[in-house]
Amino acid sequence: MNEILKNTVNDLRKKICSGEIKSVDAVNACYERINEIEPKVKAFLKLNKEQALKQAAESDNKIKTGAKCGMLEGVPIAVKDNIMIKGESMTSASKYFENYISPYDAAVIEKLKEAGAVFIGRTNMDELAMGGTTETSAFQKTANPCNFDYVPGGSSGGSAAAVSAGMVPFALGSDTGGSIRQPAAFCGVVGFKPSYGVVSRYGACALASSFDQIGTLSKNVKDTAMLLSVIAGKDYRDPVCEPAEMTDYTQGLDDYTLKKTKIGVPKQLKDYSADLEIIKSFENALRGLELGGAEIIEIDIPAYKYAPSVYDVIMCAEVSANIAAFDGIRYGHGSPNGAGLNDTYMKSRGESFGYEVKKRVIFGTYALSAKNYNRYFHTAQKVRTLLINQLNAAFEKCDAIFSPTTLHMPVKFGESVSRECDIFTMVSNLGGLPGISVPCGMSKSGMPIGVHFTGPRLSDARILKIANAYEKTAMMNK
């Protein structure tokens, strides 16, 4: 691997802005690495070499003239293919959007362009972000760079694999129930989902609107904080976006220590069957936190057991509502075989959607039907409120909830991920809470294992500090 790609984002940005490294050289290093390993990994759906080199040259010229550098000036980044970049294709890994060209930039893309980031390409994902392995993509299956026989997780598997394989320093993903953090754990990188409303969803293809959040995948927590500082902030186009001013999430990151930090471990962790190697790594991580000065306390959240069912009902209902806009008339695949308007709707969706999407739409429509609305959807929302209340009560006793990111190791292609595997990540989405997965070890077979921190809503800065402090402690204890 080119030495340029071994730099952290912070160091790479400093070296580019000082002229020590040219952005063009950094971009070429990315494409050299992509040419080397992408045929095996298949992390990208589209590469933008010509445009990326043009962006990089503009950054180099800007630096040469002494102009002020952006926060990510000349730094390469990959973007999940459900986030719009004006004038480029956005497929969401679905045949429905195969020929769709984005008419505008997503809010996060506007901010990245302003910060001077260079877009390397669009990463693969589960179709319309529905799946947990990146196998439901209509175009290709992405492999885990740690072992090509295994899945990278999903739905942001392409972004996680691209960072893990060293093809890009960091990437954007989207997270509805763990879609950033689960593949981060499977691929051995850091994955962060901000609090609901901290990052604008404008320009991201919706899956389940009350869960969706754009987030980051990177090599370390400091790079995560740097990227979040760029993409976070108010946006009038997203009605749930918090009206907060721009925050520098890197501020005070290295000064924070774990002393007097209260870490809550869910009592319910014992109720689930987890892989023994994950439990062992988690217990080692707990000891590391204690050595760093943290106080470990047990917390009780009985509603954890309802989380998978509550998530499935609400998520599928919102999927059904959002997919209703995909009619094949205004945009996307329009079937030429329709005998009338309703038949065109049905054939457009039937011809272009995969099994997983159809399954979720059907289940969500059933849950929202007049006779089932109160029985399923309304009940699920009440239980969601119960869970949120229990989480808030737990946060009165602790600063962060700590758990394994996943209960099981990555699976081979064709094998299924258990329904409860992502229970601790999906709870963050149900509560609108910030969550971060940090690598904590490797299995005997060489597969990564991650641990997960969740904090109260809008405690993103503190959760990043706790995760960064843990990361430093873990590196010291290696």
Coordinates of C-alpha atoms in Angstrom, one line a residue:
M1 CA 0.0 0.0 0.0
N2 CA 1.2 3.5 -0.8
E3 CA 2.7 5.3 2.2
I4 CA 0.3 8.3 1.6
L5 CA -2.7 6.1 2.5
K6 CA -1.2 5.2 5.9
N7 CA -1.8 8.8 7.1
T8 CA -4.7 9.6 9.3
V9 CA -7.2 12.1 7.8
N10 CA -5.9 14.8 10.1
D11 CA -2.3 14.2 9.1
L12 CA -3.1 13.9 5.4
R13 CA -5.0 17.2 5.4
K14 CA -2.1 18.9 7.2
K15 CA 0.4 17.6 4.7
I16 CA -1.7 18.5 1.7
C17 CA -2.3 22.0 3.0
S18 CA 1.5 22.5 3.7
G19 CA 2.4 21.2 0.3
E20 CA 4.2 18.2 1.6
I21 CA 1.8 15.9 -0.2
K22 CA -0.2 16.9 -3.3
S23 CA -3.9 16.0 -3.4
V24 CA -3.4 14.6 -6.9
D25 CA -0.8 12.2 -5.5
A26 CA -3.2 11.2 -2.7
V27 CA -6.0 10.6 -5.2
N28 CA -3.8 8.6 -7.5
A29 CA -2.7 6.5 -4.5
C30 CA -6.3 5.7 -3.8
Y31 CA -6.9 4.5 -7.4
E32 CA -3.7 2.5 -7.4
R33 CA -5.0 0.7 -4.3
I34 CA -8.4 0.3 -5.9
N35 CA -6.9 -1.2 -9.0
E36 CA -5.0 -3.6 -6.8
I37 CA -7.7 -5.0 -4.6
E38 CA -11.1 -3.8 -5.9
P39 CA -11.5 -6.9 -8.3
K40 CA -11.7 -9.1 -5.1
V41 CA -13.6 -6.7 -2.8
K42 CA -16.0 -5.0 -5.2
A43 CA -16.7 -2.1 -2.8
F44 CA -17.5 0.4 -5.6
L45 CA -20.4 0.7 -8.0
K46 CA -18.9 3.7 -9.8
L47 CA -15.5 5.4 -9.8
N48 CA -14.9 9.0 -10.8
K49 CA -11.2 9.2 -11.5
E50 CA -11.3 12.0 -14.1
Q51 CA -13.5 14.2 -12.0
A52 CA -11.6 13.4 -8.8
L53 CA -8.3 14.3 -10.3
K54 CA -9.8 17.6 -11.5
Q55 CA -11.0 18.3 -7.9
A56 CA -7.6 17.4 -6.5
A57 CA -5.8 19.7 -9.0
E58 CA -8.1 22.5 -8.0
S59 CA -7.1 21.9 -4.3
D60 CA -3.4 21.9 -5.1
N61 CA -3.7 25.1 -7.1
K62 CA -5.7 26.7 -4.3
I63 CA -2.9 25.8 -1.8
K64 CA -0.2 27.0 -4.2
T65 CA -1.8 30.5 -4.3
G66 CA -1.9 30.6 -0.5
A67 CA -5.7 30.5 -0.3
K68 CA -7.3 29.3 3.0
C69 CA -7.6 25.5 3.1
G70 CA -10.9 23.8 3.8
M71 CA -11.3 21.4 6.7
L72 CA -10.9 18.4 4.4
E73 CA -9.0 20.2 1.6
G74 CA -7.8 17.7 -1.0
V75 CA -8.7 14.6 1.1
P76 CA -10.3 11.7 -0.8
I77 CA -13.6 10.3 0.4
A78 CA -16.1 7.6 -0.8
V79 CA -19.8 8.1 -0.7
K80 CA -22.5 5.4 -0.3
D81 CA -24.7 5.2 -3.4
N82 CA -27.9 6.5 -1.8
I83 CA -26.6 10.0 -1.2
M84 CA -27.1 12.4 -4.1
I85 CA -24.2 14.2 -5.9
K86 CA -25.5 16.6 -8.5
G87 CA -25.0 15.4 -12.1
E88 CA -24.0 11.9 -11.1
S89 CA -25.9 8.6 -11.0
M90 CA -27.5 7.5 -7.7
T91 CA -28.7 3.9 -7.9
S92 CA -29.1 2.9 -4.2
A93 CA -28.0 -0.5 -5.7
S94 CA -31.4 -0.9 -7.2
K95 CA -32.5 -1.5 -10.8
Y96 CA -35.3 1.0 -10.1
F97 CA -32.7 3.8 -10.0
E98 CA -30.3 2.3 -12.5
N99 CA -30.5 5.3 -14.9
Y100 CA -31.3 8.0 -12.4
I101 CA -29.1 11.1 -12.3
S102 CA -29.1 13.3 -9.2
P103 CA -30.6 16.8 -9.9
Y104 CA -29.0 18.3 -6.8
D105 CA -26.4 17.8 -4.1
A106 CA -27.3 16.3 -0.7
A107 CA -26.7 18.6 2.2
V108 CA -23.7 16.6 3.3
I109 CA -22.2 16.8 -0.2
E110 CA -22.6 20.6 -0.2
K111 CA -20.7 20.7 3.0
L112 CA -18.0 18.3 1.9
K113 CA -17.5 20.3 -1.4
E114 CA -17.2 23.5 0.7
A115 CA -14.6 21.7 2.9
G116 CA -12.6 20.7 -0.2
A117 CA -13.1 16.9 0.0
V118 CA -12.4 14.9 -3.2
F119 CA -15.0 12.3 -4.3
I120 CA -13.4 9.0 -5.3
G121 CA -16.5 7.0 -6.1
R122 CA -19.9 5.6 -5.1
T123 CA -19.9 2.5 -2.8
N124 CA -22.0 -0.6 -3.0
M125 CA -24.8 -1.3 -0.6
D126 CA -27.9 -3.5 0.1
E127 CA -30.7 -2.5 -2.3
L128 CA -32.3 0.7 -1.1
A129 CA -30.4 0.1 2.2
M130 CA -32.5 -3.0 3.0
G131 CA -30.3 -5.8 4.2
G132 CA -27.4 -6.5 6.6
T133 CA -24.8 -8.1 4.3
T134 CA -24.6 -6.0 1.1
E135 CA -25.8 -9.2 -0.8
T136 CA -29.2 -7.7 -1.8
S137 CA -27.5 -5.2 -4.1
A138 CA -28.9 -5.5 -7.6
F139 CA -25.4 -5.2 -9.2
Q140 CA -22.7 -7.1 -7.2
K141 CA -21.8 -8.6 -3.9
T142 CA -19.1 -6.9 -1.8
A143 CA -16.5 -9.1 0.0
N144 CA -15.0 -8.5 3.5
P145 CA -11.4 -7.4 2.9
C146 CA -10.3 -9.4 6.0
N147 CA -11.5 -12.6 4.3
F148 CA -13.0 -12.6 0.9
D149 CA -15.3 -15.5 1.7
Y150 CA -17.2 -13.5 4.2
V151 CA -19.7 -10.6 3.9
P152 CA -18.7 -7.1 5.0
G153 CA -22.1 -6.5 6.7
G154 CA -24.6 -4.0 5.5
S155 CA -26.2 -2.0 4.3
S156 CA -23.1 0.3 4.2
G157 CA -20.9 -2.7 3.4
G158 CA -19.2 -1.0 0.4
S159 CA -18.1 2.0 2.4
A160 CA -16.9 -0.2 5.3
A161 CA -14.9 -2.4 2.9
A162 CA -13.4 0.5 1.0
V163 CA -12.0 2.0 4.3
S164 CA -10.9 -1.4 5.7
A165 CA -9.1 -2.3 2.5
G166 CA -7.3 1.1 2.5
M167 CA -8.9 2.3 -0.8
V168 CA -10.0 5.6 0.9
P169 CA -9.2 7.2 4.2
F170 CA -12.9 7.5 5.1
A171 CA -16.4 7.2 3.7
L172 CA -20.0 8.2 4.2
G173 CA -22.7 5.7 4.9
S174 CA -26.3 5.7 6.2
D175 CA -27.7 4.0 9.2
T176 CA -31.2 2.8 9.9
G177 CA -30.7 0.0 12.4
G178 CA -27.0 -0.4 12.5
S179 CA -26.1 -0.2 8.8
I180 CA -22.9 1.8 9.5
R181 CA -21.8 0.3 12.8
Q182 CA -22.4 -3.4 12.0
P183 CA -20.3 -3.4 8.9
A184 CA -17.7 -1.3 10.7
A185 CA -17.5 -4.1 13.3
F186 CA -17.3 -6.8 10.6
C187 CA -14.6 -5.0 8.7
G188 CA -12.5 -3.7 11.6
V189 CA -13.1 0.1 11.3
V190 CA -14.8 2.8 13.2
G191 CA -18.5 3.4 12.4
F192 CA -20.5 6.3 13.8
K193 CA -24.2 7.1 13.7
P194 CA -24.9 10.7 15.0
S195 CA -28.0 11.6 17.0
Y196 CA -31.2 11.8 15.0
G197 CA -31.3 15.4 13.6
V198 CA -27.6 16.3 14.0
V199 CA -26.8 15.6 10.3
S200 CA -29.3 16.6 7.6
R201 CA -30.9 13.8 5.6
Y202 CA -31.7 16.1 2.7
G203 CA -30.6 14.4 -0.5
A204 CA -30.4 10.9 1.0
C205 CA -32.7 8.2 -0.4
A206 CA -35.1 7.5 2.4
L207 CA -35.6 4.0 3.9
A208 CA -37.4 4.6 7.3
S209 CA -37.6 8.3 7.9
S210 CA -37.8 8.2 11.7
F211 CA -34.6 6.1 11.9
D212 CA -32.4 7.2 9.0
Q213 CA -29.2 9.1 9.7
I214 CA -26.1 9.7 7.6
G215 CA -22.9 8.9 9.3
T216 CA -19.2 8.0 8.9
L217 CA -16.8 5.2 8.5
S218 CA -13.1 5.8 9.2
K219 CA -9.9 4.3 10.6
N220 CA -10.0 6.0 14.0
V221 CA -12.3 8.1 16.2
K222 CA -10.4 11.4 15.6
D223 CA -11.0 11.1 11.9
T224 CA -14.7 10.4 12.7
A225 CA -14.9 13.6 14.7
M226 CA -13.2 15.6 12.0
L227 CA -15.7 14.4 9.3
L228 CA -18.7 14.9 11.6
S229 CA -17.5 18.5 12.2
V230 CA -17.9 19.1 8.5
I231 CA -21.3 17.4 7.8
A232 CA -23.2 18.3 11.0
G233 CA -25.3 21.4 11.4
K234 CA -28.7 22.9 10.8
D235 CA -30.5 22.6 7.5
Y236 CA -33.9 24.1 6.9
R237 CA -34.6 21.5 4.2
D238 CA -34.7 18.7 6.8
P239 CA -37.5 19.5 9.3
V240 CA -36.0 17.3 12.0
C241 CA -32.5 18.7 11.7
E242 CA -31.4 20.4 15.0
P243 CA -31.0 24.2 14.8
A244 CA -27.5 24.0 16.2
E245 CA -24.6 26.0 15.0
M246 CA -21.6 24.3 13.5
T247 CA -19.6 22.3 16.2
D248 CA -16.0 21.3 16.1
Y249 CA -16.2 17.7 17.4
T250 CA -12.4 17.4 17.6
Q251 CA -12.2 20.1 20.3
G252 CA -11.0 18.6 23.6
L253 CA -11.0 15.1 22.2
D254 CA -7.5 14.2 23.4
D255 CA -7.9 16.0 26.7
Y256 CA -10.7 13.7 27.9
T257 CA -10.0 10.9 30.3
L258 CA -12.1 8.0 31.4
K259 CA -11.8 9.0 35.1
K260 CA -15.2 9.4 36.7
T261 CA -16.9 8.3 33.5
K262 CA -19.7 5.9 34.3
I263 CA -20.2 3.1 31.8
G264 CA -23.4 1.2 31.8
V265 CA -23.5 -2.5 30.8
P266 CA -27.0 -3.8 30.1
K267 CA -28.1 -6.6 32.4
Q268 CA -30.0 -8.0 29.3
L269 CA -26.7 -8.8 27.6
K270 CA -26.8 -12.2 29.5
D271 CA -30.1 -13.0 27.9
Y272 CA -28.7 -13.4 24.4
S273 CA -26.5 -16.1 22.8
A274 CA -23.3 -14.3 21.6
D275 CA -20.2 -15.8 20.1
L276 CA -17.7 -16.7 22.8
E277 CA -14.9 -14.8 21.1
I278 CA -17.0 -11.7 21.1
I279 CA -17.9 -12.0 24.8
K280 CA -14.2 -12.6 25.6
S281 CA -13.1 -9.4 23.6
F282 CA -15.9 -7.5 25.3
E283 CA -14.8 -8.5 28.7
N284 CA -11.2 -7.5 27.9
A285 CA -12.6 -4.1 26.7
L286 CA -14.4 -3.7 30.0
R287 CA -11.2 -4.3 31.9
G288 CA -9.5 -1.7 29.6
L289 CA -12.1 0.8 30.5
E290 CA -11.7 0.1 34.2
L291 CA -7.9 0.5 33.9
G292 CA -8.5 3.8 32.2
G293 CA -10.4 5.0 35.3
A294 CA -14.0 4.3 34.2
E295 CA -16.7 3.1 36.7
I296 CA -18.6 0.1 35.3
I297 CA -22.2 -0.2 36.5
E298 CA -25.0 -2.6 35.5
I299 CA -28.2 -1.1 34.0
D300 CA -31.6 -2.7 33.5
I301 CA -33.6 -2.0 30.3
P302 CA -36.3 -4.7 30.2
A303 CA -37.7 -3.3 26.9
Y304 CA -34.5 -4.4 25.0
K305 CA -36.3 -7.8 24.3
Y306 CA -39.0 -6.0 22.3
A307 CA -36.5 -4.0 20.1
P308 CA -36.2 -6.3 17.1
S309 CA -40.0 -6.7 16.8
V310 CA -40.7 -3.0 17.3
Y311 CA -38.0 -2.1 14.8
D312 CA -39.3 -4.5 12.2
V313 CA -42.9 -3.2 12.4
I314 CA -42.1 0.5 12.3
M315 CA -39.3 0.2 9.8
C316 CA -41.3 -1.8 7.3
A317 CA -44.3 0.5 7.8
E318 CA -42.1 3.5 7.0
V319 CA -40.5 1.7 4.0
S320 CA -44.0 1.0 2.6
A321 CA -44.9 4.7 2.9
N322 CA -41.6 5.9 1.3
I323 CA -41.7 3.3 -1.5
A324 CA -45.2 4.6 -2.4
A325 CA -43.5 7.5 -4.1
F326 CA -41.6 5.2 -6.4
D327 CA -44.3 4.9 -9.1
G328 CA -42.2 4.7 -12.2
I329 CA -43.9 7.8 -13.6
R330 CA -41.9 10.7 -12.2
Y331 CA -38.5 9.1 -12.0
G332 CA -36.9 5.7 -11.8
H333 CA -37.7 2.6 -13.8
G334 CA -41.0 2.9 -15.7
S335 CA -42.4 -0.4 -17.1
P336 CA -43.3 -0.2 -20.8
N337 CA -45.7 -3.2 -20.2
G338 CA -48.3 -1.5 -18.1
A339 CA -51.9 -1.8 -19.3
G340 CA -53.0 1.2 -17.3
L341 CA -51.9 3.5 -14.5
N342 CA -52.2 1.0 -11.6
D343 CA -50.7 -1.8 -13.7
T344 CA -47.8 0.5 -14.6
Y345 CA -47.2 1.1 -10.9
M346 CA -47.2 -2.6 -10.1
K347 CA -45.0 -3.6 -13.0
S348 CA -42.5 -0.8 -12.5
R349 CA -41.9 -1.9 -9.0
G350 CA -42.3 -5.7 -9.7
E351 CA -39.7 -5.6 -12.5
S352 CA -37.1 -3.5 -10.6
F353 CA -37.3 -4.4 -6.9
G354 CA -35.5 -7.4 -5.4
Y355 CA -37.0 -9.9 -3.0
E356 CA -35.9 -8.1 0.2
V357 CA -37.5 -4.8 -0.8
K358 CA -40.7 -6.5 -1.9
K359 CA -40.9 -8.4 1.4
R360 CA -40.6 -5.3 3.5
V361 CA -43.1 -3.3 1.5
I362 CA -45.7 -6.1 1.7
F363 CA -45.2 -6.5 5.5
G364 CA -45.2 -2.7 6.1
T365 CA -48.4 -2.3 4.0
Y366 CA -50.0 -5.1 6.0
A367 CA -49.1 -3.4 9.3
L368 CA -50.5 -0.1 8.1
S369 CA -53.8 -1.5 6.9
A370 CA -57.0 -0.2 8.6
K371 CA -57.6 -3.4 10.5
N372 CA -54.0 -3.8 11.7
Y373 CA -52.9 -0.2 12.3
N374 CA -53.7 -0.2 16.0
R375 CA -52.8 -3.8 16.6
Y376 CA -49.3 -3.5 15.1
F377 CA -48.0 -0.1 14.2
H378 CA -49.6 1.9 17.0
T379 CA -48.6 -0.7 19.6
A380 CA -45.1 -0.7 18.3
Q381 CA -44.9 3.1 18.6
K382 CA -46.0 2.8 22.3
V383 CA -43.4 0.2 23.0
R384 CA -40.8 2.4 21.3
T385 CA -41.7 5.2 23.7
L386 CA -41.4 2.7 26.6
L387 CA -37.9 1.8 25.4
I388 CA -36.9 5.4 25.1
N389 CA -38.1 6.2 28.6
Q390 CA -36.1 3.2 30.0
L391 CA -33.0 4.4 28.1
N392 CA -33.4 7.9 29.5
A393 CA -33.7 6.5 33.0
A394 CA -30.5 4.5 32.4
F395 CA -28.6 7.6 31.3
E396 CA -29.4 9.2 34.6
K397 CA -27.1 6.6 36.1
C398 CA -24.4 6.4 33.4
D399 CA -22.7 8.5 30.7
A400 CA -22.7 5.8 28.1
I401 CA -24.1 2.3 27.5
F402 CA -21.5 -0.2 26.5
S403 CA -22.0 -3.5 24.6
P404 CA -20.7 -5.6 21.8
T405 CA -21.5 -4.1 18.5
T406 CA -22.8 -7.4 17.2
L407 CA -23.6 -10.6 18.9
H408 CA -22.2 -12.8 16.1
M409 CA -19.1 -12.8 13.9
P410 CA -19.3 -12.1 10.1
V411 CA -21.0 -14.9 8.1
K412 CA -20.0 -16.4 4.8
F413 CA -21.9 -15.6 1.6
G414 CA -25.3 -17.2 1.6
E415 CA -25.5 -17.6 5.3
S416 CA -28.0 -15.5 7.3
V417 CA -27.3 -12.9 10.0
S418 CA -29.4 -13.6 13.1
R419 CA -32.3 -11.3 13.8
E420 CA -30.9 -10.4 17.2
C421 CA -27.3 -9.9 16.0
D422 CA -27.8 -6.1 15.7
I423 CA -30.0 -5.5 18.8
F424 CA -27.7 -3.1 20.4
T425 CA -27.2 -1.0 17.3
M426 CA -30.9 -0.9 16.4
V427 CA -31.8 0.5 19.9
S428 CA -29.8 3.6 19.1
N429 CA -32.0 4.2 16.0
L430 CA -35.2 3.5 17.9
G431 CA -34.1 6.2 20.5
G432 CA -32.5 8.6 18.0
L433 CA -29.3 8.3 20.0
P434 CA -25.6 8.6 18.9
G435 CA -23.8 5.2 18.6
I436 CA -20.2 4.3 17.7
S437 CA -18.5 1.0 16.9
V438 CA -14.8 0.8 17.7
P439 CA -12.6 -2.2 16.9
C440 CA -11.6 -4.1 20.0
G441 CA -9.8 -7.3 18.8
M442 CA -9.6 -10.1 16.3
S443 CA -11.0 -13.7 16.4
K444 CA -8.7 -16.7 16.1
S445 CA -9.6 -16.8 12.4
G446 CA -8.5 -13.2 11.9
M447 CA -11.9 -11.6 11.7
P448 CA -12.5 -8.2 13.5
I449 CA -14.6 -7.7 16.6
G450 CA -16.2 -4.4 17.6
V451 CA -17.6 -2.8 20.7
H452 CA -20.3 -0.2 20.9
F453 CA -21.0 3.0 22.8
T454 CA -24.4 4.6 23.0
G455 CA -25.1 8.0 24.6
P456 CA -28.1 10.2 25.4
R457 CA -29.5 12.1 22.5
L458 CA -27.3 15.0 21.3
S459 CA -24.4 13.8 23.5
D460 CA -22.4 13.2 20.3
A461 CA -19.4 15.2 21.4
R462 CA -19.1 13.3 24.7
I463 CA -19.6 9.9 23.1
L464 CA -16.8 10.6 20.7
K465 CA -14.5 11.6 23.6
I466 CA -15.4 8.4 25.5
A467 CA -14.8 6.3 22.4
N468 CA -11.5 8.1 21.6
A469 CA -10.3 7.6 25.2
Y470 CA -11.2 3.9 25.0
E471 CA -9.4 3.6 21.6
K472 CA -6.2 5.1 23.2
T473 CA -6.5 2.8 26.2
A474 CA -7.0 -0.3 23.9
M475 CA -3.9 0.7 21.8
M476 CA -1.8 1.0 25.0
N477 CA -2.9 -2.4 26.2
K478 CA -2.1 -4.2 23.0

